[in-house]
Tab-separated table of C-alpha atoms in Angstrom:
chain	number	residue	atom	x	y	z
W	1	GLU	CA	-30.468	-109.038	-20.656
W	2	VAL	CA	-32.548	-107.292	-17.766
W	3	GLN	CA	-31.914	-103.262	-18.331
W	4	LEU	CA	-32.922	-101.048	-16.579
W	5	VAL	CA	-32.044	-98.111	-18.124
W	6	GLN	CA	-33.014	-93.913	-16.037
W	7	SER	CA	-34.227	-91.254	-17.712
W	8	GLY	CA	-30.858	-88.025	-18.348
W	9	ALA	CA	-29.843	-85.855	-16.258
W	10	GLU	CA	-31.749	-82.638	-15.501
W	11	VAL	CA	-31.205	-79.253	-13.954
W	12	LYS	CA	-33.849	-77.582	-11.744
W	13	LYS	CA	-35.427	-74.360	-9.553
W	14	PRO	CA	-36.810	-74.787	-6.292
W	15	GLY	CA	-40.707	-74.678	-6.335
W	16	GLU	CA	-40.373	-77.619	-9.280
W	17	SER	CA	-41.864	-80.041	-10.341
W	18	LEU	CA	-40.195	-83.362	-11.185
W	19	LYS	CA	-40.824	-87.315	-12.420
W	20	ILE	CA	-38.274	-88.983	-13.621
W	21	SER	CA	-38.478	-93.098	-15.442
W	22	CYS	CA	-36.542	-95.725	-15.979
W	23	LYS	CA	-37.827	-98.522	-18.290
W	24	ILE	CA	-37.515	-102.498	-17.442
W	25	SER	CA	-36.507	-104.471	-20.044
W	26	GLY	CA	-35.301	-108.336	-20.508
W	27	TYR	CA	-37.656	-109.749	-17.413
W	28	ASN	CA	-41.438	-109.498	-16.897
W	29	PHE	CA	-41.813	-106.675	-15.188
W	30	SER	CA	-44.801	-106.760	-13.382
W	31	ARG	CA	-42.959	-109.942	-11.095
W	32	TYR	CA	-41.070	-107.589	-9.551
W	33	TRP	CA	-40.295	-105.283	-6.494
W	34	ILE	CA	-38.912	-102.105	-7.870
W	35	GLY	CA	-37.480	-99.912	-5.729
W	36	TRP	CA	-35.504	-96.470	-6.103
W	37	VAL	CA	-32.326	-94.832	-4.235
W	38	ARG	CA	-30.832	-91.728	-3.112
W	39	GLN	CA	-26.843	-90.470	-3.150
W	40	LEU	CA	-26.082	-87.659	-1.865
W	41	PRO	CA	-23.169	-85.774	-3.068
W	42	GLY	CA	-19.499	-87.785	-1.605
W	43	LYS	CA	-22.285	-89.588	0.670
W	44	GLY	CA	-23.663	-93.047	1.225
W	45	LEU	CA	-26.798	-94.510	-0.130
W	46	GLU	CA	-30.456	-94.230	0.842
W	47	TRP	CA	-34.284	-96.658	0.347
W	48	MET	CA	-36.288	-94.360	-0.867
W	49	GLY	CA	-39.614	-96.901	-1.236
W	50	ILE	CA	-40.362	-99.724	-3.444
W	51	ILE	CA	-43.618	-100.610	-6.044
W	52	TYR	CA	-44.276	-104.455	-6.619
W	53	PRO	CA	-45.513	-103.129	-9.508
W	54	ASP	CA	-48.008	-106.080	-10.879
W	55	ASP	CA	-50.816	-104.091	-7.661
W	56	SER	CA	-49.113	-100.558	-7.913
W	57	ASP	CA	-48.003	-102.295	-3.480
W	58	THR	CA	-45.995	-98.457	-2.420
W	59	ARG	CA	-44.495	-98.898	0.635
W	60	TYR	CA	-41.801	-95.539	1.442
W	61	SER	CA	-39.210	-94.954	3.461
W	62	PRO	CA	-40.085	-92.946	6.713
W	63	SER	CA	-37.734	-90.477	5.357
W	64	PHE	CA	-39.509	-89.687	2.199
W	65	GLN	CA	-43.306	-90.479	2.325
W	66	GLY	CA	-44.725	-86.792	1.013
W	67	GLN	CA	-42.206	-85.556	0.121
W	68	ILE	CA	-42.144	-88.117	-3.098
W	69	THR	CA	-44.320	-90.094	-5.178
W	70	ILE	CA	-43.007	-93.513	-7.048
W	71	SER	CA	-45.706	-95.127	-9.429
W	72	ALA	CA	-45.615	-97.882	-12.269
W	73	ASP	CA	-46.278	-98.062	-15.294
W	74	LYS	CA	-46.947	-101.961	-16.509
W	75	SER	CA	-47.735	-101.339	-20.282
W	76	ILE	CA	-44.529	-98.880	-21.406
W	77	SER	CA	-42.690	-101.516	-18.584
W	78	THR	CA	-41.662	-98.243	-16.754
W	79	ALA	CA	-41.011	-96.778	-12.844
W	80	TYR	CA	-41.290	-93.404	-12.366
W	81	LEU	CA	-40.485	-91.186	-8.707
W	82	GLN	CA	-41.601	-87.730	-8.309
W	83	TRP	CA	-41.949	-84.384	-6.571
W	84	SER	CA	-44.108	-81.775	-7.085
W	85	SER	CA	-41.846	-79.456	-4.962
W	86	LEU	CA	-38.067	-79.578	-6.113
W	87	LYS	CA	-35.843	-77.697	-2.891
W	88	ALA	CA	-32.551	-77.146	-3.746
W	89	SER	CA	-31.574	-80.654	-0.612
W	90	ASP	CA	-32.528	-82.882	-3.257
W	91	THR	CA	-30.032	-82.451	-5.699
W	92	ALA	CA	-28.764	-86.443	-5.614
W	93	MET	CA	-27.717	-89.374	-7.153
W	94	TYR	CA	-31.592	-91.589	-8.159
W	95	TYR	CA	-30.773	-95.454	-8.691
W	96	CYS	CA	-34.143	-97.397	-9.531
W	97	ALA	CA	-32.967	-100.460	-9.081
W	98	ARG	CA	-34.920	-104.575	-9.169
W	99	ILE	CA	-34.802	-106.078	-6.032
W	100	LYS	CA	-34.273	-110.264	-6.749
W	101	GLY	CA	-36.522	-112.737	-6.272
W	102	LEU	CA	-39.866	-112.243	-5.822
W	103	THR	CA	-40.320	-111.493	-2.064
W	104	ALA	CA	-38.346	-108.199	-1.396
W	105	MET	CA	-36.248	-109.860	0.775
W	106	LEU	CA	-32.297	-110.215	-1.391
W	107	GLY	CA	-31.430	-107.075	-2.371
W	108	LEU	CA	-30.641	-104.691	-5.454
W	109	ASP	CA	-29.421	-107.404	-8.130
W	110	TYR	CA	-29.439	-105.160	-11.408
W	111	TRP	CA	-28.943	-101.309	-11.847
W	112	GLY	CA	-29.982	-97.783	-13.540
W	113	GLN	CA	-27.129	-96.231	-14.481
W	114	GLY	CA	-29.127	-93.405	-12.555
W	115	ILE	CA	-30.470	-89.726	-13.000
W	116	LEU	CA	-28.548	-86.544	-12.015
W	117	LEU	CA	-30.705	-83.477	-9.937
W	118	THR	CA	-29.363	-80.579	-9.481
W	119	VAL	CA	-31.726	-78.184	-7.933
W	120	SER	CA	-30.361	-74.737	-8.047
W	121	SER	CA	-31.815	-71.284	-7.885
J	1	ASP	CA	-36.414	-99.084	11.759
J	2	ILE	CA	-33.190	-101.430	12.052
J	3	GLN	CA	-30.331	-99.760	12.137
J	4	MET	CA	-27.741	-100.603	9.868
J	5	THR	CA	-24.199	-99.415	11.650
J	6	GLN	CA	-20.028	-100.980	9.309
J	7	SER	CA	-17.008	-100.094	10.860
J	8	PRO	CA	-14.726	-100.010	10.135
J	9	SER	CA	-16.195	-96.885	7.310
J	10	SER	CA	-12.346	-96.802	6.298
J	11	VAL	CA	-9.670	-99.721	5.763
J	12	SER	CA	-6.664	-99.073	3.687
J	13	ALA	CA	-5.102	-101.936	3.220
J	14	SER	CA	-3.151	-103.567	0.233
J	15	VAL	CA	-3.816	-105.653	-3.208
J	16	GLY	CA	-3.702	-109.211	-1.513
J	17	ASP	CA	-4.722	-108.564	1.239
J	18	ARG	CA	-7.451	-110.036	3.321
J	19	VAL	CA	-10.303	-107.786	4.772
J	20	THR	CA	-13.436	-108.165	6.726
J	21	ILE	CA	-15.465	-105.752	7.222
J	22	THR	CA	-18.972	-105.569	9.654
J	23	CYS	CA	-22.278	-105.453	10.055
J	24	ARG	CA	-24.383	-105.325	12.656
J	25	ALA	CA	-28.376	-104.705	13.294
J	26	SER	CA	-29.981	-102.546	16.238
J	27	GLN	CA	-32.804	-105.460	16.053
J	28	GLY	CA	-32.394	-108.941	14.419
J	29	ILE	CA	-33.097	-109.311	10.958
J	30	ASN	CA	-32.163	-113.618	11.133
J	31	ASP	CA	-30.282	-112.923	7.628
J	32	TRP	CA	-32.015	-110.853	5.079
J	33	LEU	CA	-28.497	-109.497	4.572
J	34	ALA	CA	-26.832	-107.691	1.040
J	35	TRP	CA	-23.499	-106.423	0.443
J	36	TYR	CA	-22.695	-103.825	-2.354
J	37	GLN	CA	-19.590	-102.829	-3.920
J	38	GLN	CA	-19.439	-98.956	-5.876
J	39	LYS	CA	-16.798	-97.638	-6.793
J	40	PRO	CA	-17.319	-93.315	-8.455
J	41	GLY	CA	-19.355	-93.289	-10.668
J	42	LYS	CA	-21.270	-95.908	-11.303
J	43	ALA	CA	-24.419	-97.685	-9.874
J	44	PRO	CA	-23.461	-100.824	-7.576
J	45	LYS	CA	-23.655	-104.059	-7.736
J	46	LEU	CA	-24.754	-106.241	-5.558
J	47	LEU	CA	-22.214	-109.473	-4.229
J	48	ILE	CA	-23.652	-110.940	-1.635
J	49	TYR	CA	-27.692	-111.873	-0.860
J	50	ALA	CA	-29.241	-113.268	2.255
J	51	ALA	CA	-26.704	-113.181	3.972
J	52	SER	CA	-23.898	-115.365	2.716
J	53	SER	CA	-25.250	-116.985	-1.186
J	54	LEU	CA	-22.756	-115.527	-3.822
J	55	GLN	CA	-24.678	-113.644	-6.722
J	56	SER	CA	-23.932	-115.093	-10.668
J	57	GLY	CA	-20.925	-112.975	-11.622
J	58	VAL	CA	-19.284	-112.445	-8.331
J	59	PRO	CA	-15.461	-113.702	-7.480
J	60	SER	CA	-15.043	-116.275	-5.072
J	61	ARG	CA	-12.481	-114.436	-2.785
J	62	PHE	CA	-15.948	-112.530	-1.975
J	63	SER	CA	-17.876	-114.124	1.448
J	64	GLY	CA	-20.444	-113.524	4.389
J	65	SER	CA	-21.795	-114.894	7.250
J	66	GLY	CA	-23.697	-114.130	10.439
J	67	SER	CA	-26.751	-114.209	10.826
J	68	GLY	CA	-29.565	-112.379	13.098
J	69	THR	CA	-27.653	-109.034	14.374
J	70	ASP	CA	-23.916	-109.157	13.018
J	71	PHE	CA	-22.697	-109.554	9.913
J	72	THR	CA	-19.408	-109.659	7.884
J	73	LEU	CA	-18.583	-109.350	3.910
J	74	THR	CA	-14.468	-111.068	3.616
J	75	ILE	CA	-12.357	-110.259	0.487
J	76	SER	CA	-9.978	-112.444	1.402
J	77	SER	CA	-7.087	-111.705	-1.806
J	78	LEU	CA	-8.021	-107.713	-1.938
J	79	GLN	CA	-7.328	-107.498	-5.927
J	80	PRO	CA	-6.687	-103.951	-6.898
J	81	GLU	CA	-10.095	-103.973	-8.893
J	82	ASP	CA	-11.909	-104.276	-5.442
J	83	PHE	CA	-10.345	-100.252	-3.785
J	84	ALA	CA	-13.767	-99.123	-3.844
J	85	THR	CA	-16.780	-98.143	-0.887
J	86	TYR	CA	-19.039	-101.185	0.453
J	87	TYR	CA	-22.599	-100.935	1.292
J	88	CYS	CA	-24.834	-103.784	3.268
J	89	GLN	CA	-28.656	-103.930	3.467
J	90	GLN	CA	-31.189	-105.400	5.327
J	91	SER	CA	-34.255	-105.885	4.006
J	92	ASN	CA	-36.208	-107.917	7.160
J	93	SER	CA	-38.171	-105.506	7.336
J	94	PHE	CA	-39.450	-102.123	6.256
J	95	PRO	CA	-37.920	-99.328	5.214
J	96	LEU	CA	-35.163	-101.190	3.486
J	97	THR	CA	-31.673	-99.907	5.425
J	98	PHE	CA	-28.413	-100.016	4.273
J	99	GLY	CA	-25.048	-99.371	6.083
J	100	GLY	CA	-23.348	-95.557	6.210
J	101	GLY	CA	-20.398	-97.842	4.181
J	102	THR	CA	-16.471	-98.120	4.412
J	103	LYS	CA	-14.569	-97.270	1.325
J	104	VAL	CA	-11.353	-99.560	0.519
J	105	GLU	CA	-8.348	-98.228	-0.220
J	106	ILE	CA	-4.458	-98.087	-0.045
């Protein structure tokens, strides 16, 4: 059974750093793209970026380029999303999701449960 | 970036109704379009990929059509569990982009 299990909710202060995780099981982690999606409170879905764990090929949305870092550790089948300096505007739900198929073209077929990040002074 | 525009932003419907949601891309995306359903407090769920392919386990009352720039998601007979928000997403080119969402409500 394919599972994406994300780390727990976070409460941080502006300026702090954070790395959240997405632990994958049930398939060959290295061979499928993993994406990160943001959802601001009461708003729609925003694609942040994706990574191909086998070679760490990473693509960022221009809206998030330079603001986040996406990485993966094949040895423990885990993908990561990190910030070096959080802002209040980063308060949102963050989802990891697997891209269906061996290219990046068929949609996100398995999703993590989401991580609620609250950034407040 | 390719912009995805959904319409309507919300629709009121009743159980048994046929519901159609439209998604328009700002440039051609072949048939690299997916549709998702999201219920409050839950992660999105993939319904349709490659514009018209039904994801495994999704009821056949959901269907997708279109190619190029104009796409539709149709729910042939709305069920109580279908009240949710629906999103389209293009994967023809990076950055991948989502539509703004359509809320289907009573």
